[in-house]
PDB file of C-alpha atoms in Angstrom:
ATOM      1  CA  MET A 385     -57.031  19.250 -72.361  1.00 53.00           C
ATOM      2  CA  LYS A 386     -55.667  22.123 -70.245  1.00 54.00           C
ATOM      3  CA  SER A 387     -59.128  22.960 -68.962  1.00 55.00           C
ATOM      4  CA  PHE A 388     -59.706  19.299 -68.045  1.00 47.00           C
ATOM      5  CA  CYS A 389     -56.418  19.211 -66.062  1.00 44.00           C
ATOM      6  CA  LEU A 390     -57.269  22.483 -64.332  1.00 45.00           C
ATOM      7  CA  LEU A 391     -60.746  21.198 -63.492  1.00 45.00           C
ATOM      8  CA  ALA A 392     -59.306  17.937 -62.104  1.00 49.00           C
ATOM      9  CA  LEU A 393     -56.763  19.905 -60.048  1.00 45.00           C
ATOM     10  CA  LEU A 394     -59.515  22.177 -58.709  1.00 44.00           C
ATOM     11  CA  PHE A 395     -61.677  19.215 -57.624  1.00 49.00           C
ATOM     12  CA  SER A 396     -58.726  17.473 -55.978  1.00 53.00           C
ATOM     13  CA  LEU A 397     -57.897  20.626 -54.010  1.00 48.00           C
ATOM     14  CA  LEU A 398     -61.520  21.080 -52.962  1.00 49.00           C
ATOM     15  CA  GLY A 399     -61.639  17.453 -51.854  1.00 53.00           C
ATOM     16  CA  CYS A 400     -58.706  17.945 -49.491  1.00 52.00           C
ATOM     17  CA  LYS A 401     -59.487  18.828 -45.928  1.00 49.00           C
ATOM     18  CA  LYS A 402     -57.204  19.495 -43.049  1.00 48.00           C
ATOM     19  CA  GLU A 403     -57.233  16.635 -40.527  1.00 48.00           C
ATOM     20  CA  THR A 404     -56.875  17.520 -36.858  1.00 48.00           C
ATOM     21  CA  SER A 405     -54.293  15.291 -35.271  1.00 49.00           C
ATOM     22  CA  VAL A 406     -55.030  13.541 -31.981  1.00 49.00           C
ATOM     23  CA  ILE A 407     -51.525  14.531 -30.884  1.00 52.00           C
ATOM     24  CA  THR A 408     -52.259  18.266 -31.148  1.00 77.00           C
ATOM     25  CA  GLU A 409     -55.508  17.800 -29.204  1.00 93.00           C
ATOM     26  CA  THR A 410     -53.788  16.083 -26.276  1.00 97.00           C
ATOM     27  CA  ILE A 411     -51.273  17.104 -23.606  1.00 97.00           C
ATOM     28  CA  TYR A 412     -48.808  14.294 -22.839  1.00 97.00           C
ATOM     29  CA  THR A 413     -46.777  14.210 -19.626  1.00 97.00           C
ATOM     30  CA  ASP A 414     -43.856  11.895 -18.884  1.00 98.00           C
ATOM     31  CA  LEU A 415     -44.091  10.937 -15.209  1.00 98.00           C
ATOM     32  CA  SER A 416     -40.587   9.423 -15.302  1.00 98.00           C
ATOM     33  CA  ASN A 417     -41.630   6.216 -13.534  1.00 98.00           C
ATOM     34  CA  LYS A 418     -42.249   8.002 -10.236  1.00 98.00           C
ATOM     35  CA  GLU A 419     -42.692   5.502  -7.408  1.00 98.00           C
ATOM     36  CA  VAL A 420     -45.525   5.540  -4.887  1.00 97.00           C
ATOM     37  CA  LYS A 421     -44.343   3.690  -1.782  1.00 94.00           C
ATOM     38  CA  TYR A 422     -45.433   3.584   1.821  1.00 90.00           C
ATOM     39  CA  ASN A 423     -45.287   7.019   3.435  1.00 90.00           C
ATOM     40  CA  GLN A 424     -44.409   8.842   0.189  1.00 91.00           C
ATOM     41  CA  ILE A 425     -46.506  11.303  -1.804  1.00 95.00           C
ATOM     42  CA  GLN A 426     -46.238  11.758  -5.563  1.00 98.00           C
ATOM     43  CA  SER A 427     -47.977  14.607  -7.343  1.00 98.00           C
ATOM     44  CA  VAL A 428     -49.192  14.748 -10.935  1.00 98.00           C
ATOM     45  CA  ASP A 429     -49.674  17.976 -12.907  1.00 98.00           C
ATOM     46  CA  ILE A 430     -51.474  16.409 -15.853  1.00 97.00           C
ATOM     47  CA  ASN A 431     -52.183  19.638 -17.787  1.00 95.00           C
ATOM     48  CA  ASN A 432     -48.714  21.168 -17.241  1.00 95.00           C
ATOM     49  CA  ASP A 433     -50.025  24.404 -15.719  1.00 95.00           C
ATOM     50  CA  LYS A 434     -47.643  24.216 -12.708  1.00 96.00           C
ATOM     51  CA  ILE A 435     -50.564  23.325 -10.394  1.00 96.00           C
ATOM     52  CA  ASP A 436     -50.826  19.777  -9.037  1.00 98.00           C
ATOM     53  CA  ASP A 437     -54.001  18.019 -10.185  1.00 98.00           C
ATOM     54  CA  PHE A 438     -53.701  14.716  -8.287  1.00 98.00           C
ATOM     55  CA  TYR A 439     -51.710  13.263  -5.391  1.00 96.00           C
ATOM     56  CA  PHE A 440     -50.875   9.604  -4.903  1.00 97.00           C
ATOM     57  CA  VAL A 441     -50.641   8.752  -1.195  1.00 96.00           C
ATOM     58  CA  THR A 442     -50.634   5.732   1.107  1.00 94.00           C
ATOM     59  CA  SER A 443     -52.465   5.132   4.341  1.00 90.00           C
ATOM     60  CA  LEU A 444     -52.435   2.340   6.899  1.00 88.00           C
ATOM     61  CA  ILE A 445     -55.372   0.597   8.469  1.00 85.00           C
ATOM     62  CA  GLY A 446     -55.069  -2.344  10.801  1.00 80.00           C
ATOM     63  CA  GLY A 447     -56.398  -4.710  13.375  1.00 68.00           C
ATOM     64  CA  SER A 448     -54.961  -7.191  15.843  1.00 63.00           C
ATOM     65  CA  ASP A 449     -54.209  -9.830  13.215  1.00 70.00           C
ATOM     66  CA  PHE A 450     -53.702  -7.853  10.006  1.00 75.00           C
ATOM     67  CA  GLY A 451     -52.557  -4.590   8.523  1.00 84.00           C
ATOM     68  CA  SER A 452     -53.278  -2.972   5.220  1.00 88.00           C
ATOM     69  CA  THR A 453     -51.519  -0.354   3.139  1.00 90.00           C
ATOM     70  CA  LEU A 454     -53.973   1.480   0.908  1.00 90.00           C
ATOM     71  CA  PHE A 455     -52.522   3.102  -2.200  1.00 94.00           C
ATOM     72  CA  LYS A 456     -54.798   6.052  -2.974  1.00 94.00           C
ATOM     73  CA  ILE A 457     -55.224   8.822  -5.475  1.00 95.00           C
ATOM     74  CA  ARG A 458     -56.470  12.179  -4.243  1.00 96.00           C
ATOM     75  CA  PRO A 459     -58.037  14.585  -6.769  1.00 96.00           C
ATOM     76  CA  LEU A 460     -57.274  18.238  -6.063  1.00 95.00           C
ATOM     77  CA  LEU A 461     -59.501  21.258  -6.667  1.00 90.00           C
ATOM     78  CA  LYS A 462     -62.635  20.120  -8.553  1.00 94.00           C
ATOM     79  CA  ASN A 463     -60.927  17.309 -10.444  1.00 97.00           C
ATOM     80  CA  ARG A 464     -62.739  13.975 -10.678  1.00 96.00           C
ATOM     81  CA  LEU A 465     -62.074  10.254 -10.637  1.00 96.00           C
ATOM     82  CA  TYR A 466     -64.072   7.405 -12.160  1.00 95.00           C
ATOM     83  CA  ILE A 467     -65.190   5.490  -9.073  1.00 93.00           C
ATOM     84  CA  LYS A 468     -67.614   3.111  -7.446  1.00 90.00           C
ATOM     85  CA  TYR A 469     -68.259   2.125  -3.859  1.00 88.00           C
ATOM     86  CA  ASP A 470     -67.057  -1.382  -2.986  1.00 84.00           C
ATOM     87  CA  GLU A 471     -69.402  -2.622  -0.257  1.00 84.00           C
ATOM     88  CA  VAL A 472     -67.167  -5.572   0.657  1.00 79.00           C
ATOM     89  CA  LYS A 473     -64.091  -3.406   1.206  1.00 75.00           C
ATOM     90  CA  ASP A 474     -66.128  -0.454   2.489  1.00 80.00           C
ATOM     91  CA  TYR A 475     -64.340   2.171   0.389  1.00 82.00           C
ATOM     92  CA  HIS A 476     -64.338   3.644  -3.122  1.00 86.00           C
ATOM     93  CA  VAL A 477     -62.240   2.064  -5.886  1.00 88.00           C
ATOM     94  CA  THR A 478     -61.252   3.093  -9.393  1.00 91.00           C
ATOM     95  CA  PRO A 479     -60.985   0.737 -12.394  1.00 93.00           C
ATOM     96  CA  ALA A 480     -57.918  -0.292 -14.372  1.00 95.00           C
ATOM     97  CA  PHE A 481     -58.563   0.535 -18.040  1.00 96.00           C
ATOM     98  CA  ASN A 482     -56.900  -1.310 -20.907  1.00 96.00           C
ATOM     99  CA  LYS A 483     -55.299   0.451 -23.859  1.00 97.00           C
ATOM    100  CA  ASP A 484     -57.921   2.032 -26.150  1.00 97.00           C
ATOM    101  CA  ASP A 485     -60.785   1.819 -23.600  1.00 96.00           C
ATOM    102  CA  MET A 486     -62.732   5.047 -24.050  1.00 96.00           C
ATOM    103  CA  ILE A 487     -62.778   7.649 -21.259  1.00 97.00           C
ATOM    104  CA  ASN A 488     -65.787   9.963 -21.451  1.00 96.00           C
ATOM    105  CA  ALA A 489     -68.806  11.240 -19.508  1.00 94.00           C
ATOM    106  CA  LYS A 490     -70.655   7.902 -19.580  1.00 91.00           C
ATOM    107  CA  SER A 491     -71.249   5.931 -16.382  1.00 86.00           C
ATOM    108  CA  GLU A 492     -70.950   2.150 -16.725  1.00 86.00           C
ATOM    109  CA  ASN A 493     -70.858  -0.884 -14.403  1.00 85.00           C
ATOM    110  CA  ASP A 494     -71.792   1.205 -11.356  1.00 87.00           C
ATOM    111  CA  PHE A 495     -68.812   3.518 -11.940  1.00 92.00           C
ATOM    112  CA  GLN A 496     -69.402   7.267 -12.055  1.00 93.00           C
ATOM    113  CA  TRP A 497     -67.350  10.470 -11.980  1.00 95.00           C
ATOM    114  CA  GLY A 498     -66.871  11.815  -8.462  1.00 91.00           C
ATOM    115  CA  THR A 499     -64.768  14.213  -6.407  1.00 86.00           C
ATOM    116  CA  TYR A 500     -64.112  12.139  -3.290  1.00 81.00           C
ATOM    117  CA  SER A 501     -61.159  13.199  -1.161  1.00 81.00           C
ATOM    118  CA  ALA A 502     -59.226   9.970  -1.762  1.00 87.00           C
ATOM    119  CA  VAL A 503     -59.966   6.818  -3.744  1.00 90.00           C
ATOM    120  CA  THR A 504     -58.192   3.495  -3.271  1.00 87.00           C
ATOM    121  CA  VAL A 505     -56.257   2.292  -6.295  1.00 91.00           C
ATOM    122  CA  GLU A 506     -54.889  -0.898  -4.713  1.00 90.00           C
ATOM    123  CA  SER A 507     -54.598  -2.549  -1.287  1.00 90.00           C
ATOM    124  CA  LEU A 508     -51.705  -4.507   0.193  1.00 89.00           C
ATOM    125  CA  TYR A 509     -52.800  -6.732   3.096  1.00 87.00           C
ATOM    126  CA  THR A 510     -50.264  -8.057   5.598  1.00 86.00           C
ATOM    127  CA  THR A 511     -51.218 -10.858   7.995  1.00 83.00           C
ATOM    128  CA  SER A 512     -49.836 -11.349  11.505  1.00 78.00           C
ATOM    129  CA  ASN A 513     -47.238 -13.797  10.127  1.00 82.00           C
ATOM    130  CA  ASP A 514     -46.042 -11.161   7.611  1.00 81.00           C
ATOM    131  CA  GLN A 515     -47.588 -12.739   4.518  1.00 85.00           C
ATOM    132  CA  THR A 516     -48.752 -10.142   2.006  1.00 87.00           C
ATOM    133  CA  THR A 517     -51.582 -10.204  -0.516  1.00 88.00           C
ATOM    134  CA  TRP A 518     -52.526  -7.551  -3.056  1.00 89.00           C
ATOM    135  CA  MET A 519     -56.256  -7.042  -3.560  1.00 86.00           C
ATOM    136  CA  GLY A 520     -58.199  -4.827  -5.910  1.00 85.00           C
ATOM    137  CA  PRO A 521     -58.768  -4.067  -9.597  1.00 87.00           C
ATOM    138  CA  TRP A 522     -55.110  -3.115 -10.057  1.00 92.00           C
ATOM    139  CA  LYS A 523     -53.625  -6.405  -8.781  1.00 90.00           C
ATOM    140  CA  GLN A 524     -50.726  -7.364 -11.095  1.00 92.00           C
ATOM    141  CA  ALA A 525     -51.548  -4.392 -13.345  1.00 96.00           C
ATOM    142  CA  GLN A 526     -48.834  -3.602 -15.866  1.00 98.00           C
ATOM    143  CA  HIS A 527     -49.178  -0.426 -17.931  1.00 98.00           C
ATOM    144  CA  LYS A 528     -52.901   0.018 -17.229  1.00 98.00           C
ATOM    145  CA  TYR A 529     -54.744   3.332 -17.306  1.00 98.00           C
ATOM    146  CA  LEU A 530     -56.491   5.234 -14.525  1.00 97.00           C
ATOM    147  CA  PRO A 531     -59.250   7.477 -15.963  1.00 97.00           C
ATOM    148  CA  VAL A 532     -59.213  11.074 -14.706  1.00 98.00           C
ATOM    149  CA  CYS A 533     -61.122  14.289 -15.326  1.00 97.00           C
ATOM    150  CA  VAL A 534     -59.602  17.753 -14.787  1.00 98.00           C
ATOM    151  CA  PHE A 535     -61.670  20.879 -14.091  1.00 97.00           C
ATOM    152  CA  LYS A 536     -60.283  24.029 -15.721  1.00 96.00           C
ATOM    153  CA  ASP A 537     -61.972  27.263 -16.835  1.00 95.00           C
ATOM    154  CA  ASN A 538     -65.436  25.946 -15.847  1.00 96.00           C
ATOM    155  CA  SER A 539     -65.083  22.856 -18.060  1.00 97.00           C
ATOM    156  CA  TYR A 540     -64.029  19.221 -17.644  1.00 97.00           C
ATOM    157  CA  TYR A 541     -61.246  17.568 -19.625  1.00 98.00           C
ATOM    158  CA  TYR A 542     -60.776  13.784 -19.827  1.00 98.00           C
ATOM    159  CA  GLY A 543     -57.464  12.008 -19.521  1.00 98.00           C
ATOM    160  CA  TRP A 544     -55.570   9.091 -18.063  1.00 99.00           C
ATOM    161  CA  ILE A 545     -52.586   8.188 -15.910  1.00 99.00           C
ATOM    162  CA  GLU A 546     -50.624   5.089 -16.920  1.00 99.00           C
ATOM    163  CA  LEU A 547     -49.371   3.040 -13.993  1.00 98.00           C
ATOM    164  CA  SER A 548     -48.149  -0.387 -12.938  1.00 98.00           C
ATOM    165  CA  VAL A 549     -48.233  -2.262  -9.640  1.00 96.00           C
ATOM    166  CA  ASN A 550     -44.911  -3.736  -8.516  1.00 95.00           C
ATOM    167  CA  GLU A 551     -45.980  -6.338  -5.977  1.00 92.00           C
ATOM    168  CA  ALA A 552     -42.471  -7.542  -5.102  1.00 92.00           C
ATOM    169  CA  ASP A 553     -41.257  -4.066  -4.105  1.00 93.00           C
ATOM    170  CA  GLU A 554     -44.654  -2.959  -2.709  1.00 92.00           C
ATOM    171  CA  LYS A 555     -45.050   0.132  -4.874  1.00 95.00           C
ATOM    172  CA  ILE A 556     -46.991   1.690  -7.719  1.00 97.00           C
ATOM    173  CA  ILE A 557     -45.068   3.100 -10.687  1.00 98.00           C
ATOM    174  CA  LEU A 558     -46.396   6.163 -12.535  1.00 98.00           C
ATOM    175  CA  HIS A 559     -45.319   6.046 -16.198  1.00 99.00           C
ATOM    176  CA  LYS A 560     -47.058   8.830 -18.114  1.00 98.00           C
ATOM    177  CA  ALA A 561     -50.290  10.784 -18.414  1.00 98.00           C
ATOM    178  CA  ALA A 562     -52.407  12.455 -21.062  1.00 98.00           C
ATOM    179  CA  LEU A 563     -55.241  14.974 -21.098  1.00 98.00           C
ATOM    180  CA  ARG A 564     -57.470  16.229 -23.891  1.00 98.00           C
ATOM    181  CA  LYS A 565     -57.147  19.944 -24.686  1.00 97.00           C
ATOM    182  CA  ILE A 566     -60.779  20.068 -25.836  1.00 97.00           C
ATOM    183  CA  ALA A 567     -63.401  20.176 -23.062  1.00 97.00           C
ATOM    184  CA  SER A 568     -65.720  17.151 -22.751  1.00 96.00           C
ATOM    185  CA  LYS A 569     -64.000  15.288 -25.608  1.00 97.00           C
ATOM    186  CA  GLU A 570     -63.428  11.599 -24.957  1.00 97.00           C
ATOM    187  CA  ILE A 571     -59.983  10.061 -25.059  1.00 97.00           C
ATOM    188  CA  GLY A 572     -58.841   6.499 -25.531  1.00 97.00           C
ATOM    189  CA  ALA A 573     -56.675   5.084 -22.761  1.00 98.00           C
ATOM    190  CA  GLY A 574     -53.071   5.135 -23.910  1.00 97.00           C
ATOM    191  CA  GLN A 575     -53.861   7.329 -26.928  1.00 95.00           C
TER     192      GLN A 575
END
């Protein structure tokens, strides 16, 4: 009976394997609800190495009967954004991911990873009679995820920045961010 118990204990110990936790594979950063408003810059150091990885900025474009505030993200160094060219708007845009959407090397729906100097997240149009309209994939976005890719030590790391659009106060709110510690490993938005 003792040998049977020892044999059962041995098999149960051999059957155990150490699971790697998603939490230990990911760097999480609280962005403290930083606000991106007209004429303000917010930086994001997503991998906590004391070097900014992305800037959120605004820019104005206009004509005689309208004006537009473009809320943009600017990747620094060799960092990348998931983007596509919008022919109607004549600039690059980035998608709003839902929780658990996978962020990886794949290109889908005409989106691809790129290193453009600035990519529009959302646009606020103002007409000559001061009426405003938000346009873009982030319109009314609440706690959606912007896919990002950070270049470090000759490798790319996938991550996300959680943000919301506050239309009433004309701003974007940066909630938190995450980045995989393992190069080229996919990450689920919000995970």
